[in-house]
PDB file of C-alpha atoms in Angstrom:
ATOM      1  CA  MET A 247      -2.191 -11.447 -20.930  1.00 67.00           C
ATOM      2  CA  ASN A 248      -0.165 -13.864 -18.983  1.00 78.00           C
ATOM      3  CA  GLN A 249       3.479 -13.540 -18.121  1.00 82.00           C
ATOM      4  CA  LYS A 250       4.415 -16.032 -20.749  1.00 81.00           C
ATOM      5  CA  SER A 251       2.757 -14.373 -23.573  1.00 85.00           C
ATOM      6  CA  LEU A 252       4.432 -10.913 -22.582  1.00 89.00           C
ATOM      7  CA  TRP A 253       7.740 -12.874 -22.602  1.00 91.00           C
ATOM      8  CA  VAL A 254       7.037 -14.252 -26.104  1.00 89.00           C
ATOM      9  CA  GLU A 255       5.988 -10.893 -27.368  1.00 92.00           C
ATOM     10  CA  GLY A 256       9.113  -9.088 -26.037  1.00 94.00           C
ATOM     11  CA  ILE A 257      11.482 -11.639 -27.295  1.00 95.00           C
ATOM     12  CA  SER A 258       9.826 -12.169 -30.689  1.00 94.00           C
ATOM     13  CA  ASP A 259       9.824  -8.204 -31.040  1.00 95.00           C
ATOM     14  CA  ALA A 260      13.351  -7.916 -30.267  1.00 96.00           C
ATOM     15  CA  VAL A 261      14.655 -10.877 -32.566  1.00 96.00           C
ATOM     16  CA  GLY A 262      12.420  -9.354 -35.391  1.00 96.00           C
ATOM     17  CA  PHE A 263      13.762  -5.848 -35.139  1.00 97.00           C
ATOM     18  CA  LEU A 264      17.381  -6.971 -34.466  1.00 97.00           C
ATOM     19  CA  GLY A 265      17.220  -9.472 -37.228  1.00 97.00           C
ATOM     20  CA  GLY A 266      15.860  -6.962 -39.636  1.00 97.00           C
ATOM     21  CA  ALA A 267      18.235  -4.137 -38.727  1.00 97.00           C
ATOM     22  CA  LEU A 268      21.375  -6.693 -39.386  1.00 97.00           C
ATOM     23  CA  ILE A 269      19.940  -7.492 -42.718  1.00 97.00           C
ATOM     24  CA  GLY A 270      19.765  -3.838 -43.428  1.00 97.00           C
ATOM     25  CA  PHE A 271      23.138  -3.218 -42.253  1.00 96.00           C
ATOM     26  CA  TRP A 272      24.635  -5.952 -44.485  1.00 96.00           C
ATOM     27  CA  ALA A 273      22.552  -4.953 -47.521  1.00 96.00           C
ATOM     28  CA  GLY A 274      23.771  -1.398 -46.968  1.00 95.00           C
ATOM     29  CA  ARG A 275      27.302  -2.707 -46.910  1.00 95.00           C
ATOM     30  CA  LEU A 276      26.741  -4.770 -50.106  1.00 96.00           C
ATOM     31  CA  LEU A 277      25.396  -1.465 -51.715  1.00 95.00           C
ATOM     32  CA  GLY A 278      28.580   0.388 -50.373  1.00 94.00           C
ATOM     33  CA  LEU A 279      26.802   2.417 -47.934  1.00 93.00           C
ATOM     34  CA  GLU A 280      29.131   3.322 -44.868  1.00 90.00           C
ATOM     35  CA  THR A 281      26.772   3.570 -41.920  1.00 89.00           C
ATOM     36  CA  PHE A 282      29.348   4.370 -39.299  1.00 86.00           C
ATOM     37  CA  GLU A 283      31.464   6.634 -41.295  1.00 86.00           C
ATOM     38  CA  GLY A 284      31.658   9.184 -38.476  1.00 85.00           C
ATOM     39  CA  GLN A 285      30.089  12.235 -40.588  1.00 90.00           C
ATOM     40  CA  TYR A 286      26.669  12.618 -41.676  1.00 90.00           C
ATOM     41  CA  THR A 287      27.245  12.036 -45.456  1.00 93.00           C
ATOM     42  CA  ASN A 288      24.687  10.854 -47.915  1.00 94.00           C
ATOM     43  CA  SER A 289      26.210   7.263 -47.607  1.00 93.00           C
ATOM     44  CA  ALA A 290      25.936   7.234 -43.844  1.00 94.00           C
ATOM     45  CA  LEU A 291      22.303   8.605 -43.902  1.00 94.00           C
ATOM     46  CA  GLY A 292      21.279   6.165 -46.492  1.00 95.00           C
ATOM     47  CA  GLY A 293      22.704   3.286 -44.366  1.00 95.00           C
ATOM     48  CA  LEU A 294      21.105   4.445 -41.200  1.00 95.00           C
ATOM     49  CA  ALA A 295      17.715   4.646 -43.177  1.00 96.00           C
ATOM     50  CA  LEU A 296      18.089   1.334 -44.600  1.00 96.00           C
ATOM     51  CA  ILE A 297      18.853  -0.191 -41.030  1.00 96.00           C
ATOM     52  CA  ALA A 298      15.850   1.530 -39.832  1.00 97.00           C
ATOM     53  CA  VAL A 299      13.247   0.592 -42.588  1.00 97.00           C
ATOM     54  CA  CYS A 300      14.642  -3.175 -42.362  1.00 97.00           C
ATOM     55  CA  GLY A 301      14.395  -3.170 -38.663  1.00 97.00           C
ATOM     56  CA  GLY A 302      10.653  -1.979 -38.740  1.00 97.00           C
ATOM     57  CA  LEU A 303       9.923  -4.567 -41.385  1.00 97.00           C
ATOM     58  CA  GLY A 304      11.518  -7.233 -39.098  1.00 97.00           C
ATOM     59  CA  LEU A 305       9.260  -6.093 -36.210  1.00 96.00           C
ATOM     60  CA  GLN A 306       6.302  -6.144 -38.458  1.00 97.00           C
ATOM     61  CA  LEU A 307       7.129  -9.608 -39.655  1.00 96.00           C
ATOM     62  CA  ALA A 308       7.643 -10.944 -35.807  1.00 95.00           C
ATOM     63  CA  ARG A 309       4.180  -9.427 -35.066  1.00 95.00           C
ATOM     64  CA  ARG A 310       2.539 -11.166 -38.019  1.00 96.00           C
ATOM     65  CA  TRP A 311       4.206 -14.336 -36.979  1.00 94.00           C
ATOM     66  CA  ARG A 312       2.861 -14.044 -33.473  1.00 92.00           C
ATOM     67  CA  ALA A 313      -0.804 -13.302 -35.043  1.00 93.00           C
ATOM     68  CA  VAL A 314      -0.503 -16.578 -37.140  1.00 94.00           C
ATOM     69  CA  GLN A 315       0.427 -18.524 -34.110  1.00 91.00           C
ATOM     70  CA  ALA A 316      -2.376 -17.149 -32.056  1.00 89.00           C
ATOM     71  CA  ARG A 317      -4.822 -18.092 -34.775  1.00 91.00           C
ATOM     72  CA  ARG A 318      -3.377 -21.584 -35.081  1.00 91.00           C
ATOM     73  CA  ALA A 319      -3.695 -21.865 -31.346  1.00 87.00           C
ATOM     74  CA  ALA A 320      -7.409 -20.653 -31.565  1.00 87.00           C
ATOM     75  CA  THR A 321      -8.395 -23.038 -34.327  1.00 89.00           C
ATOM     76  CA  ALA A 322      -6.711 -26.029 -32.601  1.00 84.00           C
ATOM     77  CA  ALA A 323      -8.588 -25.271 -29.363  1.00 79.00           C
ATOM     78  CA  GLU A 324     -11.788 -25.128 -31.107  1.00 81.00           C
ATOM     79  CA  ALA A 325     -11.035 -28.301 -32.897  1.00 78.00           C
ATOM     80  CA  LEU A 326     -10.678 -30.303 -29.386  1.00 73.00           C
ATOM     81  CA  PRO A 327     -13.858 -32.086 -28.315  1.00 74.00           C
ATOM     82  CA  ALA A 328     -15.759 -30.597 -25.474  1.00 67.00           C
ATOM     83  CA  PRO A 329     -15.030 -32.137 -22.138  1.00 68.00           C
ATOM     84  CA  SER A 330     -17.905 -34.565 -21.318  1.00 67.00           C
ATOM     85  CA  LYS A 331     -20.013 -33.878 -18.084  1.00 70.00           C
ATOM     86  CA  LYS A 332     -20.307 -37.144 -16.123  1.00 67.00           C
ATOM     87  CA  GLN A 333     -23.205 -37.290 -13.792  1.00 64.00           C
ATOM     88  CA  GLY A 334     -22.401 -39.396 -10.930  1.00 59.00           C
ATOM     89  CA  LYS A 335     -24.021 -39.942  -7.364  1.00 61.00           C
ATOM     90  CA  ASP A 336     -23.686 -37.203  -5.012  1.00 58.00           C
ATOM     91  CA  ARG A 337     -21.644 -38.447  -1.879  1.00 55.00           C
TER      92      ARG A 337
END
């Protein structure tokens, strides 16, 4: 792996997880779950579980997105014509 692909992998994982966790947080708020209540109540634990599950789903979505991008790049590279070999005079 080159440096750019590692950078893309790390950023996309972070964006996927953070985006999923934020969706989980706001979904919990809409459902009335108080994630940061201060005590370990059922509401707080349910909210934390929702954040964790949605964060994991966001991470998986980011990884699938990267896999699709890699497949598209591979098929695009296969579709390019092969470089022609010109035979010239040796100097």
